[in-house]
XYZ file of C-alpha atoms in Angstrom:
511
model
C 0.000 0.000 0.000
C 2.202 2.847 -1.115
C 0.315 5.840 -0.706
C -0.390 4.540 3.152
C 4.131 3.880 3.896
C 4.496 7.179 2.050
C 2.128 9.103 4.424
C 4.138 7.247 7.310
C 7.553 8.803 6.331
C 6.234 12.011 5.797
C 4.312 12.103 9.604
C 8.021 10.239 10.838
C 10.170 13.145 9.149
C 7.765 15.758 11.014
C 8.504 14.300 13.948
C 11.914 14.270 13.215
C 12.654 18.051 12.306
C 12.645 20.677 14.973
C 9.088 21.978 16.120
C 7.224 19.108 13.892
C 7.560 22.045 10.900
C 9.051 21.514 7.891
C 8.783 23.411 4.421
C 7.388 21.232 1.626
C 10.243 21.687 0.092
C 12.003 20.268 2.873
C 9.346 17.541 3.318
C 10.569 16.447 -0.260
C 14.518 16.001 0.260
C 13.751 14.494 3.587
C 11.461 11.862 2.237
C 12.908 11.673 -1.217
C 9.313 11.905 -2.504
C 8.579 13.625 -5.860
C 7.095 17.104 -4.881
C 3.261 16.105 -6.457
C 3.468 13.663 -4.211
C 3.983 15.135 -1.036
C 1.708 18.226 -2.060
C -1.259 15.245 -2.200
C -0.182 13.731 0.774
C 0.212 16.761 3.028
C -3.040 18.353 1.050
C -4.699 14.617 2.439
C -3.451 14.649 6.567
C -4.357 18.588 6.542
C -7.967 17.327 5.675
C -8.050 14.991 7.997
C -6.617 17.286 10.511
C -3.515 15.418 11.301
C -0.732 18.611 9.792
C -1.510 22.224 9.465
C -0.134 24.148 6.431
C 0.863 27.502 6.760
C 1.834 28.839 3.532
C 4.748 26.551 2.461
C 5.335 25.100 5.721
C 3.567 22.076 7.178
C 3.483 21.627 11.056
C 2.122 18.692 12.723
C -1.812 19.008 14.161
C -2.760 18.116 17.745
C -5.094 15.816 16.426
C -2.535 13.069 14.941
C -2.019 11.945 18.803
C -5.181 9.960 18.513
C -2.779 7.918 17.161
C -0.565 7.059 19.844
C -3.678 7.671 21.826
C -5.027 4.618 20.601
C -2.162 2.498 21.372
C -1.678 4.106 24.528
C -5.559 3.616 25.493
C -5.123 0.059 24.380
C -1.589 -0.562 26.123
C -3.765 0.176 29.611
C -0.838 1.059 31.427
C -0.247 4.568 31.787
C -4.254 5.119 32.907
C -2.931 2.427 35.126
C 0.333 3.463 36.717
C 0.698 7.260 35.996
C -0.625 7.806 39.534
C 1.962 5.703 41.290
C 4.858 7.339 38.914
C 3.719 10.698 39.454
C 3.251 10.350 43.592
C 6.883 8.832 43.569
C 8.117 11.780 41.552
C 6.512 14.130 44.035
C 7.895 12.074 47.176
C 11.385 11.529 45.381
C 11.819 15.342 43.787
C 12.601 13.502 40.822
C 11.776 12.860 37.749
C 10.150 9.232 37.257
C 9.433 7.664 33.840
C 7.827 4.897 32.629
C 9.101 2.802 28.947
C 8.400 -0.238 27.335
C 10.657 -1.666 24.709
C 10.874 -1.021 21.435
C 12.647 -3.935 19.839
C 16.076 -2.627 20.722
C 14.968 0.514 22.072
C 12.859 2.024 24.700
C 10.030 4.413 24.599
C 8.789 6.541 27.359
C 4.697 6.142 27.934
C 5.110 8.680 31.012
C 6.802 10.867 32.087
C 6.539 13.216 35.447
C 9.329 15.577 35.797
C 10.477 18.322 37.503
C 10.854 22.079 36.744
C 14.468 22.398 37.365
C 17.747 24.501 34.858
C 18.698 20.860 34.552
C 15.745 18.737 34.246
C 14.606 15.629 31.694
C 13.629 16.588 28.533
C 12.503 13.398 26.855
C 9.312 13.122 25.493
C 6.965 10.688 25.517
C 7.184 8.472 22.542
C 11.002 9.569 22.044
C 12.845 6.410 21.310
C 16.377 5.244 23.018
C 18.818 2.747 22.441
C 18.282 0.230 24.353
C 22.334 -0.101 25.584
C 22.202 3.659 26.568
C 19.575 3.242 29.079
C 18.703 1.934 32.624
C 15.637 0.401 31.473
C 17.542 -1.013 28.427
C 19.027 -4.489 29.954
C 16.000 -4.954 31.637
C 14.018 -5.625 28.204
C 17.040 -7.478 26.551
C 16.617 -9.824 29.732
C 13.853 -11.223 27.585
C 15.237 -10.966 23.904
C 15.346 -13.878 22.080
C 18.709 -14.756 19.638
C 16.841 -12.877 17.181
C 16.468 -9.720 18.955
C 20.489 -9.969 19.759
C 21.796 -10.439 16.134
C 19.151 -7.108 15.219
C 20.903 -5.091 18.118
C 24.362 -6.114 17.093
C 22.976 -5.480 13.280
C 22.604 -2.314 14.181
C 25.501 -0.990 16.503
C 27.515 -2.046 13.776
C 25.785 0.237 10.606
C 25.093 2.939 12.800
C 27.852 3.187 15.817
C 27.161 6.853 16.800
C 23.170 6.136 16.926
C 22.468 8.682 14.518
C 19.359 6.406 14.292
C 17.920 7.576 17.167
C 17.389 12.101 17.244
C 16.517 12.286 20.871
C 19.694 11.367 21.764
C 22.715 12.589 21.621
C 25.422 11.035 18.955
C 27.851 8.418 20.474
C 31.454 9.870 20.800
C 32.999 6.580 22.157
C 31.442 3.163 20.856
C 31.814 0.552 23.869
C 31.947 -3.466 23.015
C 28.810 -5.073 22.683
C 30.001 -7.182 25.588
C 29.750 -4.391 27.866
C 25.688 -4.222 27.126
C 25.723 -8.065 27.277
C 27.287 -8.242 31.045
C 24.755 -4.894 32.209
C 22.004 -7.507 31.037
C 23.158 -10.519 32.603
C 23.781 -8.594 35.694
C 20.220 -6.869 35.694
C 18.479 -10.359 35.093
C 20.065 -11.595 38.331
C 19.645 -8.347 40.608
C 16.081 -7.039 39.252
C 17.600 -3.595 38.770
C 19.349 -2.049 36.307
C 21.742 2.056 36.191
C 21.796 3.971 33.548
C 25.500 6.255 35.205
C 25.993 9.407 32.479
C 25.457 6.323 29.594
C 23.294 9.181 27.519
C 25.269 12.017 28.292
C 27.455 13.542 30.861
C 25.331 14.026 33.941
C 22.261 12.082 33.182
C 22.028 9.150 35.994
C 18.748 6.308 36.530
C 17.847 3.749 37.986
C 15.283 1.250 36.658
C 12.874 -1.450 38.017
C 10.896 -3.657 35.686
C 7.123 -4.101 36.222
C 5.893 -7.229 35.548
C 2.628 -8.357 33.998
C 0.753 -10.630 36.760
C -0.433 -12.739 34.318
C 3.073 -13.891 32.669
C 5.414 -12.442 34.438
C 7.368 -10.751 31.212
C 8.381 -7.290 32.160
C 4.945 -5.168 31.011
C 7.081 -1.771 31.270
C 10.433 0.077 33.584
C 9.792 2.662 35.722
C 13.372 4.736 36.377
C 14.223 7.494 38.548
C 16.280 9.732 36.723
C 18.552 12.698 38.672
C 21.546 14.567 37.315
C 24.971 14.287 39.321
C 24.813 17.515 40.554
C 21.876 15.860 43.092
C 22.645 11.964 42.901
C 25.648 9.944 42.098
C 24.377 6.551 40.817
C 25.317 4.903 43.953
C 23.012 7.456 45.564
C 20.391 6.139 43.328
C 21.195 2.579 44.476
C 21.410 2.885 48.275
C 19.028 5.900 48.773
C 16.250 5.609 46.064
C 16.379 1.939 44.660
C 14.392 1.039 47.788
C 11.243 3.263 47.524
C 11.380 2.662 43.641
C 11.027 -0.734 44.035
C 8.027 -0.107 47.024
C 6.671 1.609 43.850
C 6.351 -1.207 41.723
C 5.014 -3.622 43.704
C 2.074 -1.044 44.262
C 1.741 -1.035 40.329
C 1.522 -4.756 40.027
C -0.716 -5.076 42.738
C -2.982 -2.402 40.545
C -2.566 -4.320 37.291
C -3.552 -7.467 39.299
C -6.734 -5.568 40.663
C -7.080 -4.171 37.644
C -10.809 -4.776 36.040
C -11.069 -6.032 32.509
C -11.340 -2.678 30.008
C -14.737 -1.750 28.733
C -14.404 -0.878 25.363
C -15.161 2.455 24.326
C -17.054 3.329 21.187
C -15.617 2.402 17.874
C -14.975 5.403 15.201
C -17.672 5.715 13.364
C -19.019 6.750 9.398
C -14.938 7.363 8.440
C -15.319 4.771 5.485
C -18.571 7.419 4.526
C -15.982 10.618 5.771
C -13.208 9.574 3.318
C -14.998 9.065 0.323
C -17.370 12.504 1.039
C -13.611 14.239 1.106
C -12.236 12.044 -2.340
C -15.464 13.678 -3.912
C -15.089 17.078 -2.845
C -11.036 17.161 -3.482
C -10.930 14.892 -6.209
C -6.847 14.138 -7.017
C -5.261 16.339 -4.239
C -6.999 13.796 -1.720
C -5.490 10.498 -1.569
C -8.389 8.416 -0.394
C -6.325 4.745 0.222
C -3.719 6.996 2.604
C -7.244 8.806 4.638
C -8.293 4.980 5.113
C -5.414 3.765 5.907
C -4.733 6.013 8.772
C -8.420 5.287 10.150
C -7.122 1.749 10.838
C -4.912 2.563 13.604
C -7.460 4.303 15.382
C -9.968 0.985 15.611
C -7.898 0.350 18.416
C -8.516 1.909 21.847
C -9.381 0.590 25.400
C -10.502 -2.662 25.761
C -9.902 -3.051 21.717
C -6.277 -4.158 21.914
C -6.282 -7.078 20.183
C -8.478 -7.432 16.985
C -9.055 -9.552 14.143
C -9.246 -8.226 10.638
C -13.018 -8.572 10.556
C -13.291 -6.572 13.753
C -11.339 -3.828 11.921
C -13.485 -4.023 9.175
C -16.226 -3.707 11.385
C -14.898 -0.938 13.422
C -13.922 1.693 10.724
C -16.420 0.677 8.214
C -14.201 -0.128 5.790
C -14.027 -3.045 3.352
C -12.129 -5.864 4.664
C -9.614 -6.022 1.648
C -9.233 -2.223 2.252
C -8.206 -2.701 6.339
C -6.478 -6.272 5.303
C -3.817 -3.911 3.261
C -3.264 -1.535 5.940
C -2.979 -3.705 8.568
C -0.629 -6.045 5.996
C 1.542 -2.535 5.391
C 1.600 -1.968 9.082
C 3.107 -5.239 9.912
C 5.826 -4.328 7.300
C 6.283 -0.987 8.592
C 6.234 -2.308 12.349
C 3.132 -0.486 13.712
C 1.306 -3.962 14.309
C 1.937 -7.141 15.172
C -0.020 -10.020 14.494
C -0.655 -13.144 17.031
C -1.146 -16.935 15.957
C -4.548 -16.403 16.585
C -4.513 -13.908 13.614
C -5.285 -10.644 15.775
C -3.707 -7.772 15.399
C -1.981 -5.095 18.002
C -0.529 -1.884 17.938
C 3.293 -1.482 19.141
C 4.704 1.160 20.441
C 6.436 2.539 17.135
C 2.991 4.383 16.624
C 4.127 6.706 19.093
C 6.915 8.021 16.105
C 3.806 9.472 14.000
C 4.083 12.867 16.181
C 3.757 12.147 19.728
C 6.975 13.114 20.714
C 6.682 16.651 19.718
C 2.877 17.285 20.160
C 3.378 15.736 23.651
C 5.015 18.851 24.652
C 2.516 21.395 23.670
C 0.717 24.461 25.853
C -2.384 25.380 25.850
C -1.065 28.680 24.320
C 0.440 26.810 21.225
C -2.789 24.917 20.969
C -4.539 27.851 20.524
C -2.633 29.685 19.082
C -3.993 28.944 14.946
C -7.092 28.946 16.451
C -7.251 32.654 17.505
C -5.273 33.679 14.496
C -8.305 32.348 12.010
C -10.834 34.233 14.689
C -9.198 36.929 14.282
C -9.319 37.113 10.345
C -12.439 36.068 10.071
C -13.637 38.757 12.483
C -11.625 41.135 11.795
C -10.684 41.877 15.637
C -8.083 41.135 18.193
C -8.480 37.930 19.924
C -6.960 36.697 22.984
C -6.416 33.744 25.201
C -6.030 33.822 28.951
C -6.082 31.957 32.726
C -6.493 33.662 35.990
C -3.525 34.454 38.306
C -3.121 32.403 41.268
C -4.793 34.808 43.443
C -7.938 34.688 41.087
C -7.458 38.954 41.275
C -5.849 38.599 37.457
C -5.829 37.416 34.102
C -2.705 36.452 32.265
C -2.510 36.913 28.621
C -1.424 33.850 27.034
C -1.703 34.300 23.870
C -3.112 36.729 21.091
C -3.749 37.355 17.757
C -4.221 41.429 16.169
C -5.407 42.287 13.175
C -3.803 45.505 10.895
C -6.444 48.043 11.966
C -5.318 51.644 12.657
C -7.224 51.460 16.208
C -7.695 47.600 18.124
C -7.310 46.259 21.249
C -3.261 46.252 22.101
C -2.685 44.188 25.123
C 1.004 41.963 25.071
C 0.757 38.504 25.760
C 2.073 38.050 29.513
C -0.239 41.332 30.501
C -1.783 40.871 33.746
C -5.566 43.018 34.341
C -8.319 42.977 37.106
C -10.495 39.834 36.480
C -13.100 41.497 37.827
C -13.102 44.281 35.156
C -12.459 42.367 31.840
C -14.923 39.005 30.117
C -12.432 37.107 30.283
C -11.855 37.027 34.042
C -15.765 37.342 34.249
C -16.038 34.109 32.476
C -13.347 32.514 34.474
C -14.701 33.912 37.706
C -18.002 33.291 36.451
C -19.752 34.785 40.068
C -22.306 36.127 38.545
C -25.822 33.672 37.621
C -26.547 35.655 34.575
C -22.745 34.453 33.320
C -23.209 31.157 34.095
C -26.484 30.570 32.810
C -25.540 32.745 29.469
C -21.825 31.067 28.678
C -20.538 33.842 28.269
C -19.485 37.676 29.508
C -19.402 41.087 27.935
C -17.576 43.862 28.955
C -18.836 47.218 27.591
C -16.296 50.020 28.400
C -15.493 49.276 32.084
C -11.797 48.200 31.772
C -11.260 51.638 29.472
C -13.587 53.977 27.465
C -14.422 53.174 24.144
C -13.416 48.920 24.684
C -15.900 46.406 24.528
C -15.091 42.646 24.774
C -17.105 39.542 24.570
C -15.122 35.978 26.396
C -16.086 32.090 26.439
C -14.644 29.823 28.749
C -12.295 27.023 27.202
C -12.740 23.606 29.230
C -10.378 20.638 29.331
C -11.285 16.824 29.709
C -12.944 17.425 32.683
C -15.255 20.290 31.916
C -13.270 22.661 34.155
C -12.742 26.124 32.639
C -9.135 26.254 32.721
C -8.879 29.422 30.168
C -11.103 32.146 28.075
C -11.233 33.329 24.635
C -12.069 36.784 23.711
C -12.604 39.385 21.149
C -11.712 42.843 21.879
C -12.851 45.782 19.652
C -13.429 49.502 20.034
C -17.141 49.829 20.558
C -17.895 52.650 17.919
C -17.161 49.163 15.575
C -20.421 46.954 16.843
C -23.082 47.337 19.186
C -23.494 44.989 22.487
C -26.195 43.015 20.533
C -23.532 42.792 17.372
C -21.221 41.594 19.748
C -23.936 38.512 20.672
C -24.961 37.931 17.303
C -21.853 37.822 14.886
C -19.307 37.497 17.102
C -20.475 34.981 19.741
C -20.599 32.024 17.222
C -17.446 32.780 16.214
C -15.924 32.781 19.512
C -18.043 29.398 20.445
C -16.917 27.615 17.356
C -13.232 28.625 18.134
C -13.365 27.317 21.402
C -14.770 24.052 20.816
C -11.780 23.664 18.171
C -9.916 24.599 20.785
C -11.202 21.906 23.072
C -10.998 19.378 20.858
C -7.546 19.436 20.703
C -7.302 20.004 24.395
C -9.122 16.936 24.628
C -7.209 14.929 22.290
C -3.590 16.173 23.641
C -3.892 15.771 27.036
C -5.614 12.402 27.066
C -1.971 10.996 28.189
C -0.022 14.112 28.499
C 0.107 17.009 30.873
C -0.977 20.384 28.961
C 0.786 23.455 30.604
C -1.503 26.194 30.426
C 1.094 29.421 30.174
């Protein structure tokens, strides 16, 4: 299925290149595709909401991590064990992580770190060699000959691990022996370091946790510290113990754990794709749309499925899904069992999680507010109350070119009390609550008049507000309810749909 791999590299090289941006001219040298080729398939993930183009430059969308959301809902394990990690990292003042291999890497499924100058900065779905890492000889406890002559494979084409961007290169190969005695070793003690193996000052300390029902190693959870506030010994004598009181509380939750529900299925995307092949014609490549839907079939209590219950799930024909599925098991995104089902593996996490697992709710918004404010032809702004719920922070904004608009910089602080955004926020008032919304007519400053909506994350908290300023000779209070309300609504659901879909398994900062 060739339009389906070539999609793949082109969401892969995204990931790659700094931000998730690249030009499309750049998209083409790095995937060595012919330039009609990647104008069709960038043209076809922009439709499906997956990249953003911005001129000549593509950027990845928050909505292609419902990819790695699906393998991560069907993995089970950070919904799981994110709690334990994250109460360890706040007893510990450390930063704790959990992986699971990656043939002969590791990928992180969680991290929770700490604000420090010198602090972890992998991402979740970053991958590592496995020979640089504490959790590394942990996995290869379990690697079959097989795995071993891949690893060796590789060390020997690529000895700097130029393979592997979220790393940095290897200035001093080591003999494979050296990873072969850290995994011997870790098999017999249960633990594994990781002393300055990724770079100078980077130390861990791993611990496998084990799936109750066959005892493989499910995923590692490591305490990492730099050597300014651990040695690796430290790790050993001081932390080692309370990591491992860790795990065992995560194996006794996967043993108590109840058996998934499974959520609803996608629905009408066979009847989506071929609405969008009509309406685009060429520029939509229809086979790489479907394609894509396959991965997201999977989910909670969906991890395993056969290619009838793929079929089933996206709507598709089963020759359609039995091609993707095929290419995906070529391109290493599935597996299949004897039993003929099919699961995800954790290299779906390389189709822009790493990257989009970093974003704020500013950056989120960001394209949002700059189409609100074309469209309406007004500033638009994002903000979040202060701690002392006295303020509003600016987070973000978008102007237009008029002679006279709203100028307020993004990191302004104003009364709550006086602007719609912090009325919306505050919302203390019935009539805001039961309208949804605030307006301000010239209260902050003569001659301003704003109208806010409250943005809400998974959990229908209002964590931020969205308004549109304007001078009020331009439109009337009831102009302000009747053209620009809808637009403000409509941006803030796109808003919190992306919210939604980013911080299913990640933690969105909201400045």
């Amino acid at each position: 299925m060739g339009p389906l791999l070539r999609g793949i590299a082109a969401l892969r090289r995204l990931t790659e290149a700094d931000g998730g941006t690249l030009s499309l001219s750049g998209l083409e040298k790095a995937t060595g595709l012919a330039r009609s080729t990647v104008d069709r398939v960038t043209a076809t993930l922009a439709r499906m909401g997956y990249v953003r183009l911005d001129g000549r430059d593509v950027t990845l969308a928050p909505r292609l991590m419902e990819l790695g959301n699906a393998y991560l809902a069907a993995l089970r394990l950070p919904a799981l064990l994110s709690h334990r990690a994250d109460a360890l990292a706040d007893a510990l003042d450390e930063s704790v992580s959990l992986a699971v291999g990656d043939r002969d890497g590791i990928r992180f499924i969680h991290q929770a770190t700490r604000r420090r100058a010198m602090s972890l900065s992998f991402r979740i779905g970053d991958l590592l060699p496995a020979e640089r890492t504490a959790p590394g000889p942990l996995f290869a406890a379990e690697w079959t000959p097989d795995d071993w002559c891949h690893w060796r494979a590789r060390r020997a084409a690529d000895p700097a691990d130029r393979a592997f961007p979220s790393v940095p290169p290897r200035e001093h190969t080591t003999p494979d022996t050296d990873f072969e005695h850290r995994t011997e070793r870790a098999a017999a003690d249960g633990w594994a370091l990781d002393d300055q193996l990724i770079e100078p000052g980077l130390v861990a300390v791993s611990v496998p946790v084990r799936d109750p029902g066959t005892g493989r190693v499910a995923c590692v959870a490591s305490v990492v510290s730099h050597t300014s506030r651990h040695t690796a010994e430290d790790l050993r004598t001081a932390l080692l113990p309370r990591l491992r009181s860790a795990v065992a509380a995560m194996e006794d939750d996967l043993r108590a754990a109840p058996p998934p529900e499974p959520g609803p299925a996608p629905a009408g995307l066979a009847t989506w794709t071929g609405a969008s092949k009509q309406e685009l014609g060429r520029e939509f490549v229809e086979s790489l749309a479907r394609g894509l839907t396959v991965l997201t079939a999977f989910g909670e209590g969906r991890a395993a499925l056969t290619l009838t219950e793929v079929a089933k799930a996206t709507g598709l024909a089963r020759a359609t899904a039995r091609r993707a599925l095929i290419t995906y098991e070529h391109a290493g995104l599935v597996t299949q069992a004897p039993d003929g089902a099919f699961t995800l593996t954790p290299r779906v996490l390389s189709l822009g999680f790493p990257p989009l697992s970093r974003l704020s709710l500013p950056q989120i918004a960001q394209p949002h507010l700059t189409a609100l404010a074309a469209r309406v032809n007004e500033s638009a702004s994002l903000a979040v109350l202060s701690d002392s719920r006295e303020e509003v922070q600016y987070t973000a904004r978008a102007s237009t070119s008029r002679v006279m608009s709203a100028h307020v910089t993004v990191g302004a602080r104003l009364p709550a009390r006086a602007t719609s955004l912090g009325r919306v926020l505050l919302a203390d008032s019935e009539e805001v609550r039961a309208r949804g919304y605030a307006l301000v007519d010239e209260e902050l400053e003569a001659g301003l008049r704003s109208i806010a909506v409250p943005v809400r994350d998974r959990t229908g908290r209002a964590v931020a507000a969205l308004d549109v300023a304007m001078h009020a000779a331009r439109r009337t209070t009831e102009s302000c309810v009747t053209d620009i309300l809808p637009e403000l609504r409509a941006t803030a659901t796109h808003i919190e749909a992306d919210l939604r879909t980013t911080g299913r398994f990640t933690r969105v900062p909201l400045t």
